[in-house]
């Protein structure tokens, strides 16, 4: 066998042996909540479509109208001819929504993080990363060639100690964290991080992929307590609660101007299709018109955690840590038998020994859906947990 195929096969066999091989399962989402897999109809608790806007009539209509007016693709990078008029409108709306001077939209959240950090950080600089930060923040930090230090998850004292002992040796320092942690659903201590950043002349960047649209009446985790925490770089995605596709950064005007001049993932990648940008704009309209919609995912998550005697949810994401990979896979299969799609999350997405079920609650899940899920989890999953 040629060496390339031999390499691929042996790699796959090794992953299979530890239950870490992954396969794509065709999933037909007929609406925002109901899915069909292998001819089995299920209620999904695995979509990040928190407000069910992927299937909202006004959002779909805006995408269709954008295709009719501007075509299916952007035609080029934004800096060449791909900067269709919808971009400016969306960036103004995002900046206004997040309370910053300006915004920049990217091809995806991953591309945003991979592009932003290397513009701001170089070999003489320091990046401090929360241990459970999303993979694309790590990618950005690594691409920057700055010195990377990891602080223990949500551990403000550890971060302070690292700043104290390292800050003086580097020109610039960037602190990066998820606002809502994608696999644990807990919130970063943003107010404390912001105060530390101020004190040590560091820049704070939060990735609020799971906060926009669901916390702080839709404004995100920086507004979760009602106030507005100062965060220099507020990054997020259009692909979750907004039901579209793409990423963004909200920041001051000079920072955004620099990002638009230098971010390689913006410069060397084609602009988003007009339909995606129009859908995100329409989604922001829906959210602004009905902020009660934004509260429902968390209300549903809390109903679930109360019903199952789990730690009270802080966001629409609820983890149920089961330990070994095989256990999480078996639990996911059990739920499928009961008509619920709850994907198992395994290493390296989460640390070894913490394979889990990850429940994502949305606005449209009914009380009955949540109650029945709770019953099944109590009867069939929790007894096997300990
Ligand atoms: C999903 C996610 C991203 C990536 O966003 P995409 O737009 O899907 O590329 C980035 N950060 C976090 C925390 C995420 O959960």
CSV table of C-alpha atoms and ligand atoms in Angstrom, one decimal:
chain,number,residue,atom,x,y,z
A,1,UNK,CA,0.0,0.0,0.0
A,2,UNK,CA,1.3,3.5,-0.8
A,3,UNK,CA,2.7,5.2,2.3
A,4,UNK,CA,0.1,8.0,2.4
A,5,UNK,CA,-2.8,5.5,2.5
A,6,UNK,CA,-0.9,3.4,5.0
A,7,UNK,CA,-0.4,6.4,7.2
A,8,UNK,CA,-4.1,7.3,7.0
A,9,UNK,CA,-5.3,3.8,7.8
A,10,UNK,CA,-3.0,3.2,10.7
A,11,UNK,CA,-3.9,6.7,12.2
A,12,UNK,CA,-7.6,5.9,11.9
A,13,UNK,CA,-7.1,2.4,13.5
A,14,UNK,CA,-5.3,3.9,16.4
A,15,UNK,CA,-8.1,6.5,16.9
A,16,UNK,CA,-10.8,3.8,16.5
A,17,UNK,CA,-9.1,1.8,19.3
A,18,UNK,CA,-9.6,4.6,21.8
A,19,UNK,CA,-13.1,5.6,20.6
A,20,UNK,CA,-11.8,8.8,19.1
A,21,UNK,CA,-12.5,8.3,15.4
A,22,UNK,CA,-15.2,10.7,14.2
A,23,UNK,CA,-17.6,10.3,11.3
A,24,UNK,CA,-19.9,12.7,9.7
A,25,UNK,CA,-23.6,11.7,10.1
A,26,UNK,CA,-26.0,13.1,7.5
A,27,UNK,CA,-28.5,15.2,9.4
A,28,UNK,CA,-31.6,16.6,7.8
A,29,UNK,CA,-32.8,19.7,9.6
A,30,UNK,CA,-36.4,20.2,8.4
A,31,UNK,CA,-36.9,23.0,10.9
A,32,UNK,CA,-34.7,24.4,13.7
A,33,UNK,CA,-35.5,21.7,16.2
A,34,UNK,CA,-36.5,18.5,14.5
A,35,UNK,CA,-33.9,16.5,12.7
A,36,UNK,CA,-33.8,13.2,10.8
A,37,UNK,CA,-30.7,10.9,10.9
A,38,UNK,CA,-30.7,7.4,9.5
A,39,UNK,CA,-34.5,7.7,9.0
A,40,UNK,CA,-34.9,8.4,12.7
A,41,UNK,CA,-36.8,11.6,13.6
A,42,UNK,CA,-35.4,13.3,16.7
A,43,UNK,CA,-35.6,16.5,18.7
A,44,UNK,CA,-32.2,18.1,18.6
A,45,UNK,CA,-30.5,19.3,21.7
A,46,UNK,CA,-27.2,19.7,19.8
A,47,UNK,CA,-27.7,22.7,17.5
A,48,UNK,CA,-26.2,26.1,18.3
A,49,UNK,CA,-29.2,27.7,16.6
A,50,UNK,CA,-30.3,29.0,20.0
A,51,UNK,CA,-33.1,31.3,18.6
A,52,UNK,CA,-34.1,28.9,15.8
A,53,UNK,CA,-33.4,31.7,13.3
A,54,UNK,CA,-31.9,29.4,10.6
A,55,UNK,CA,-35.5,28.7,9.7
A,56,UNK,CA,-37.1,32.1,10.6
A,57,UNK,CA,-39.3,33.3,7.7
A,58,UNK,CA,-37.9,36.9,7.8
A,59,UNK,CA,-34.3,35.7,7.9
A,60,UNK,CA,-34.8,33.3,5.1
A,61,UNK,CA,-36.6,35.9,3.0
A,62,UNK,CA,-33.7,38.4,3.5
A,63,UNK,CA,-31.2,35.7,2.3
A,64,UNK,CA,-33.3,35.0,-0.8
A,65,UNK,CA,-33.7,38.7,-1.6
A,66,UNK,CA,-29.9,39.2,-1.3
A,67,UNK,CA,-29.3,36.4,-3.7
A,68,UNK,CA,-31.7,37.9,-6.2
A,69,UNK,CA,-30.1,41.3,-5.9
A,70,UNK,CA,-26.4,40.5,-5.4
A,71,UNK,CA,-25.9,37.0,-6.6
A,72,UNK,CA,-24.8,33.8,-4.8
A,73,UNK,CA,-21.1,34.7,-4.2
A,74,UNK,CA,-19.0,37.7,-3.3
A,75,UNK,CA,-16.8,37.3,-6.3
A,76,UNK,CA,-13.5,38.1,-4.6
A,77,UNK,CA,-11.8,39.0,-1.3
A,78,UNK,CA,-13.4,42.0,0.4
A,79,UNK,CA,-10.4,44.2,-0.4
A,80,UNK,CA,-10.7,43.5,-4.1
A,81,UNK,CA,-14.4,43.6,-5.2
A,82,UNK,CA,-16.1,41.3,-2.6
A,83,UNK,CA,-17.2,44.1,-0.2
A,84,UNK,CA,-20.9,44.2,-1.3
A,85,UNK,CA,-23.1,46.9,0.3
A,86,UNK,CA,-24.6,44.6,2.9
A,87,UNK,CA,-21.2,44.4,4.7
A,88,UNK,CA,-21.2,48.0,5.8
A,89,UNK,CA,-24.8,47.8,7.0
A,90,UNK,CA,-24.0,44.7,9.0
A,91,UNK,CA,-20.8,46.1,10.5
A,92,UNK,CA,-22.7,49.3,11.6
A,93,UNK,CA,-25.4,47.2,13.2
A,94,UNK,CA,-23.0,44.9,15.0
A,95,UNK,CA,-20.9,47.9,16.4
A,96,UNK,CA,-24.1,49.6,17.6
A,97,UNK,CA,-25.4,46.3,19.1
A,98,UNK,CA,-22.1,45.7,21.0
A,99,UNK,CA,-21.6,49.4,21.9
A,100,UNK,CA,-18.2,49.8,20.1
A,101,UNK,CA,-17.0,52.3,17.5
A,102,UNK,CA,-16.6,49.8,14.7
A,103,UNK,CA,-16.8,46.2,13.6
A,104,UNK,CA,-15.2,43.9,11.0
A,105,UNK,CA,-17.0,40.8,9.6
A,106,UNK,CA,-14.9,37.7,8.7
A,107,UNK,CA,-15.6,34.5,6.7
A,108,UNK,CA,-16.2,32.6,10.0
A,109,UNK,CA,-15.5,32.8,13.7
A,110,UNK,CA,-12.5,30.5,13.2
A,111,UNK,CA,-11.1,32.7,10.5
A,112,UNK,CA,-11.7,35.8,12.7
A,113,UNK,CA,-9.6,34.4,15.6
A,114,UNK,CA,-7.0,33.0,13.3
A,115,UNK,CA,-6.7,36.5,11.7
A,116,UNK,CA,-7.1,38.9,14.6
A,117,UNK,CA,-4.5,37.7,17.0
A,118,UNK,CA,-1.5,37.7,14.6
A,119,UNK,CA,-2.2,41.3,13.7
A,120,UNK,CA,-1.9,42.4,17.3
A,121,UNK,CA,0.7,40.1,18.7
A,122,UNK,CA,4.2,39.2,17.5
A,123,UNK,CA,7.4,37.5,18.8
A,124,UNK,CA,8.0,40.2,21.5
A,125,UNK,CA,4.6,39.8,22.9
A,126,UNK,CA,2.7,37.6,25.4
A,127,UNK,CA,-0.7,35.8,25.0
A,128,UNK,CA,-2.5,34.5,28.1
A,129,UNK,CA,-5.1,31.9,27.2
A,130,UNK,CA,-7.7,30.3,29.4
A,131,UNK,CA,-7.1,26.6,29.5
A,132,UNK,CA,-10.6,25.8,28.1
A,133,UNK,CA,-10.6,28.4,25.3
A,134,UNK,CA,-11.9,27.4,21.9
A,135,UNK,CA,-9.6,25.7,19.4
A,136,UNK,CA,-9.5,28.7,17.1
A,137,UNK,CA,-8.2,31.0,19.8
A,138,UNK,CA,-5.3,28.6,20.2
A,139,UNK,CA,-4.9,28.6,16.5
A,140,UNK,CA,-4.7,32.4,16.5
A,141,UNK,CA,-2.3,32.5,19.4
A,142,UNK,CA,0.0,30.0,17.7
A,143,UNK,CA,-0.1,31.8,14.4
A,144,UNK,CA,0.9,35.0,16.1
A,145,UNK,CA,4.3,33.6,17.2
A,146,UNK,CA,3.9,35.4,20.5
A,147,UNK,CA,4.8,33.7,23.8
A,148,UNK,CA,1.8,31.7,25.0
A,149,UNK,CA,1.0,31.1,28.6
A,150,UNK,CA,-2.0,29.1,29.8
A,151,UNK,CA,-4.0,30.1,32.9
A,152,UNK,CA,-6.2,27.6,34.7
A,153,UNK,CA,-9.8,27.8,33.7
A,154,UNK,CA,-11.5,30.9,35.1
A,155,UNK,CA,-8.7,31.2,37.7
A,156,UNK,CA,-8.3,35.0,38.1
A,157,UNK,CA,-5.6,34.5,40.8
A,158,UNK,CA,-3.5,32.3,38.5
A,159,UNK,CA,-3.9,34.9,35.7
A,160,UNK,CA,-2.8,37.7,38.1
A,161,UNK,CA,0.3,35.7,39.1
A,162,UNK,CA,1.2,35.1,35.5
A,163,UNK,CA,0.8,38.7,34.7
A,164,UNK,CA,2.9,39.7,37.7
A,165,UNK,CA,5.8,37.5,36.8
A,166,UNK,CA,5.7,37.8,33.0
A,167,UNK,CA,4.2,41.2,32.0
A,168,UNK,CA,7.4,43.2,32.3
A,169,UNK,CA,9.3,41.0,29.8
A,170,UNK,CA,7.0,41.6,26.8
A,171,UNK,CA,6.0,44.6,24.8
A,172,UNK,CA,2.3,43.9,24.5
A,173,UNK,CA,0.1,41.4,26.3
A,174,UNK,CA,-3.2,39.9,25.2
A,175,UNK,CA,-5.6,38.0,27.5
A,176,UNK,CA,-8.0,35.7,25.6
A,177,UNK,CA,-11.0,33.8,26.8
A,178,UNK,CA,-14.3,32.5,25.7
A,179,UNK,CA,-17.2,34.6,27.1
A,180,UNK,CA,-19.4,31.5,27.4
A,181,UNK,CA,-17.3,28.3,27.3
A,182,UNK,CA,-18.5,26.3,24.4
A,183,UNK,CA,-18.3,22.8,26.0
A,184,UNK,CA,-19.0,23.7,29.6
A,185,UNK,CA,-21.5,26.5,29.3
A,186,UNK,CA,-20.0,28.5,32.2
A,187,UNK,CA,-19.2,32.2,31.9
A,188,UNK,CA,-15.8,33.8,32.1
A,189,UNK,CA,-15.3,36.2,35.1
A,190,UNK,CA,-15.1,39.1,32.6
A,191,UNK,CA,-15.3,42.0,35.1
A,192,UNK,CA,-12.3,40.6,37.0
A,193,UNK,CA,-10.4,39.9,33.8
A,194,UNK,CA,-11.1,43.5,32.6
A,195,UNK,CA,-9.8,44.9,35.8
A,196,UNK,CA,-6.7,42.9,35.6
A,197,UNK,CA,-6.1,43.9,32.0
A,198,UNK,CA,-6.5,47.5,33.0
A,199,UNK,CA,-4.0,47.2,35.9
A,200,UNK,CA,-1.3,45.4,33.9
A,201,UNK,CA,-1.8,47.3,30.6
A,202,UNK,CA,-2.9,44.2,28.8
A,203,UNK,CA,-5.6,43.9,26.1
A,204,UNK,CA,-8.6,41.7,26.7
A,205,UNK,CA,-10.3,39.7,24.0
A,206,UNK,CA,-13.4,37.7,24.5
A,207,UNK,CA,-14.9,35.1,22.1
A,208,UNK,CA,-18.6,35.4,22.6
A,209,UNK,CA,-19.7,32.8,20.0
A,210,UNK,CA,-22.2,31.5,22.5
A,211,UNK,CA,-23.2,34.7,24.2
A,212,UNK,CA,-24.5,36.9,21.4
A,213,UNK,CA,-28.3,36.6,21.2
A,214,UNK,CA,-28.7,34.7,24.4
A,215,UNK,CA,-27.2,36.6,27.3
A,216,UNK,CA,-27.6,40.3,28.3
A,217,UNK,CA,-30.9,40.5,26.4
A,218,UNK,CA,-29.0,39.4,23.3
A,219,UNK,CA,-26.1,41.8,23.6
A,220,UNK,CA,-23.8,39.0,24.9
A,221,UNK,CA,-21.9,38.0,28.0
A,222,UNK,CA,-20.3,41.4,28.6
A,223,UNK,CA,-23.8,42.6,29.4
A,224,UNK,CA,-25.0,39.5,31.2
A,225,UNK,CA,-25.1,41.3,34.6
A,226,UNK,CA,-27.0,44.2,33.2
A,227,UNK,CA,-23.9,46.5,33.2
A,228,UNK,CA,-21.4,46.7,30.4
A,229,UNK,CA,-17.9,45.3,31.0
A,230,UNK,CA,-15.1,47.0,29.1
A,231,UNK,CA,-13.6,44.5,26.7
A,232,UNK,CA,-11.2,45.8,24.1
A,233,UNK,CA,-11.8,43.1,21.5
A,234,UNK,CA,-15.2,41.5,21.3
A,235,UNK,CA,-15.2,38.7,18.9
A,236,UNK,CA,-18.1,36.4,17.9
A,237,UNK,CA,-19.9,34.5,15.2
A,238,UNK,CA,-22.9,35.0,13.0
A,239,UNK,CA,-23.2,31.2,12.9
A,240,UNK,CA,-24.9,30.4,16.1
A,241,UNK,CA,-27.8,32.5,17.6
A,242,UNK,CA,-27.9,34.6,14.4
A,243,UNK,CA,-28.6,31.5,12.4
A,244,UNK,CA,-26.3,32.5,9.5
A,245,UNK,CA,-22.6,32.1,8.8
A,246,UNK,CA,-19.5,34.3,9.4
A,247,UNK,CA,-17.5,35.8,12.2
A,248,UNK,CA,-17.0,39.3,13.6
A,249,UNK,CA,-14.8,41.6,15.7
A,250,UNK,CA,-16.2,44.7,17.5
A,251,UNK,CA,-13.6,47.2,18.7
A,252,UNK,CA,-12.5,50.8,18.5
A,253,UNK,CA,-12.1,52.4,15.1
A,254,UNK,CA,-8.3,52.4,14.9
A,255,UNK,CA,-8.2,48.7,15.8
A,256,UNK,CA,-10.8,47.8,13.2
A,257,UNK,CA,-9.0,49.8,10.6
A,258,UNK,CA,-5.7,48.0,11.4
A,259,UNK,CA,-7.5,44.6,11.2
A,260,UNK,CA,-9.0,45.4,7.9
A,261,UNK,CA,-5.6,46.4,6.6
A,262,UNK,CA,-3.6,43.4,7.9
A,263,UNK,CA,-5.7,40.4,8.9
A,264,UNK,CA,-4.5,37.6,6.5
A,265,UNK,CA,-7.7,35.6,6.9
A,266,UNK,CA,-9.7,38.6,5.7
A,267,UNK,CA,-7.3,39.7,2.9
A,268,UNK,CA,-6.7,36.2,1.4
A,269,UNK,CA,-10.1,34.8,1.6
A,270,UNK,CA,-13.3,35.5,-0.4
A,271,UNK,CA,-16.0,37.7,1.2
A,272,UNK,CA,-19.1,36.0,2.6
A,273,UNK,CA,-21.9,35.3,0.2
A,274,UNK,CA,-24.4,38.2,0.3
A,275,UNK,CA,-27.1,35.8,1.5
A,276,UNK,CA,-25.2,35.1,4.8
A,277,UNK,CA,-24.6,38.8,5.5
A,278,UNK,CA,-28.3,39.6,4.8
A,279,UNK,CA,-29.5,36.8,7.0
A,280,UNK,CA,-27.4,38.0,9.9
A,281,UNK,CA,-28.7,41.5,9.5
A,282,UNK,CA,-32.3,40.3,9.5
A,283,UNK,CA,-31.6,38.1,12.5
A,284,UNK,CA,-30.3,41.2,14.5
A,285,UNK,CA,-33.6,42.9,13.6
A,286,UNK,CA,-35.6,39.9,15.0
A,287,UNK,CA,-33.6,40.0,18.2
A,288,UNK,CA,-33.8,43.7,18.7
A,289,UNK,CA,-37.6,43.6,18.2
A,290,UNK,CA,-38.2,40.8,20.8
A,291,UNK,CA,-35.5,40.5,23.5
A,292,UNK,CA,-37.8,38.1,25.4
A,293,UNK,CA,-36.9,35.6,22.7
A,294,UNK,CA,-33.3,35.9,23.9
A,295,UNK,CA,-34.1,34.7,27.4
A,296,UNK,CA,-35.9,31.5,26.4
A,297,UNK,CA,-32.8,29.3,25.7
A,298,UNK,CA,-31.4,30.0,29.2
A,299,UNK,CA,-34.9,29.5,30.8
A,300,UNK,CA,-35.1,26.1,29.1
A,301,UNK,CA,-31.6,25.2,30.2
A,302,UNK,CA,-32.4,26.1,33.8
A,303,UNK,CA,-35.6,24.1,33.7
A,304,UNK,CA,-33.6,21.1,32.7
A,305,UNK,CA,-30.8,21.5,35.3
A,306,UNK,CA,-33.4,22.1,38.0
A,307,UNK,CA,-35.3,19.0,36.9
A,308,UNK,CA,-32.3,16.8,36.8
A,309,UNK,CA,-30.6,18.2,40.0
A,310,UNK,CA,-27.6,19.5,38.0
A,311,UNK,CA,-25.7,22.7,38.7
A,312,UNK,CA,-27.9,25.6,37.6
A,313,UNK,CA,-27.2,26.5,34.0
A,314,UNK,CA,-25.4,29.8,33.3
A,315,UNK,CA,-26.0,29.7,29.6
A,316,UNK,CA,-28.0,27.5,27.1
A,317,UNK,CA,-25.2,25.0,27.2
A,318,UNK,CA,-25.3,22.2,29.8
A,319,UNK,CA,-22.6,19.6,30.0
A,320,UNK,CA,-23.1,16.2,31.6
A,321,UNK,CA,-19.6,14.8,32.1
A,322,UNK,CA,-19.4,11.0,31.9
A,323,UNK,CA,-15.7,10.3,31.8
A,324,UNK,CA,-14.5,7.8,29.2
A,325,UNK,CA,-15.3,8.2,25.5
A,326,UNK,CA,-17.2,4.9,25.2
A,327,UNK,CA,-19.6,6.0,28.0
A,328,UNK,CA,-20.4,9.3,26.4
A,329,UNK,CA,-21.0,7.5,23.1
A,330,UNK,CA,-23.3,5.0,24.7
A,331,UNK,CA,-25.3,7.7,26.5
A,332,UNK,CA,-25.7,9.5,23.3
A,333,UNK,CA,-27.1,6.3,21.7
A,334,UNK,CA,-29.5,5.8,24.5
A,335,UNK,CA,-30.9,9.3,24.0
A,336,UNK,CA,-31.2,8.6,20.2
A,337,UNK,CA,-33.3,5.6,21.0
A,338,UNK,CA,-35.6,7.9,23.0
A,339,UNK,CA,-35.8,10.4,20.1
A,340,UNK,CA,-33.2,13.0,21.3
A,341,UNK,CA,-30.1,14.1,19.4
A,342,UNK,CA,-27.4,14.9,21.9
A,343,UNK,CA,-24.0,14.5,20.4
A,344,UNK,CA,-21.2,13.0,22.6
A,345,UNK,CA,-18.2,15.3,22.9
A,346,UNK,CA,-14.8,13.6,23.2
A,347,UNK,CA,-11.2,14.5,23.5
A,348,UNK,CA,-9.4,16.4,22.0
A,349,UNK,CA,-12.4,18.8,22.0
A,350,UNK,CA,-12.5,18.4,25.8
A,351,UNK,CA,-9.7,17.2,28.2
A,352,UNK,CA,-9.0,13.4,28.5
A,353,UNK,CA,-11.3,11.8,31.0
A,354,UNK,CA,-14.1,14.4,30.6
A,355,UNK,CA,-16.0,13.0,27.6
A,356,UNK,CA,-19.6,14.2,27.9
A,357,UNK,CA,-23.0,14.9,26.6
A,358,UNK,CA,-23.4,18.5,25.7
A,359,UNK,CA,-27.0,19.8,25.7
A,360,UNK,CA,-27.8,23.0,23.8
A,361,UNK,CA,-31.2,24.5,24.6
A,362,UNK,CA,-33.0,26.8,22.2
A,363,UNK,CA,-35.9,29.2,22.4
A,364,UNK,CA,-38.3,26.9,20.5
A,365,UNK,CA,-37.9,23.8,22.7
A,366,UNK,CA,-41.3,23.2,24.4
A,367,UNK,CA,-41.8,22.7,28.1
A,368,UNK,CA,-42.8,19.1,27.2
A,369,UNK,CA,-39.6,18.5,25.2
A,370,UNK,CA,-37.5,19.6,28.1
A,371,UNK,CA,-39.5,17.7,30.7
A,372,UNK,CA,-39.3,14.5,28.7
A,373,UNK,CA,-35.6,14.9,28.1
A,374,UNK,CA,-35.2,15.4,31.8
A,375,UNK,CA,-37.1,12.2,32.6
A,376,UNK,CA,-35.0,10.1,30.2
A,377,UNK,CA,-31.8,11.6,31.5
A,378,UNK,CA,-32.8,10.9,35.1
A,379,UNK,CA,-34.0,7.3,34.4
A,380,UNK,CA,-31.4,6.1,31.9
A,381,UNK,CA,-28.3,8.3,32.0
A,382,UNK,CA,-27.7,9.5,35.6
A,383,UNK,CA,-27.9,6.1,37.3
A,384,UNK,CA,-24.9,5.0,35.2
A,385,UNK,CA,-22.9,8.1,35.9
A,386,UNK,CA,-21.2,7.3,39.2
B,1,LIG,C1,-18.2,27.9,17.2
B,1,LIG,C2,-17.2,28.7,17.8
B,1,LIG,C3,-16.2,29.4,17.1
B,1,LIG,C4,-16.2,29.3,15.6
B,1,LIG,O1,-17.1,30.0,14.9
B,1,LIG,P1,-17.6,29.6,13.4
B,1,LIG,O2,-18.2,30.8,12.9
B,1,LIG,O3,-18.4,28.4,13.6
B,1,LIG,O4,-16.3,29.3,12.7
B,1,LIG,C5,-15.4,30.2,17.7
B,1,LIG,N1,-15.3,30.3,19.0
B,1,LIG,C6,-16.2,29.6,19.8
B,1,LIG,C7,-16.1,29.7,21.3
B,1,LIG,C8,-17.1,28.7,19.2
B,1,LIG,O5,-17.9,28.0,20.0
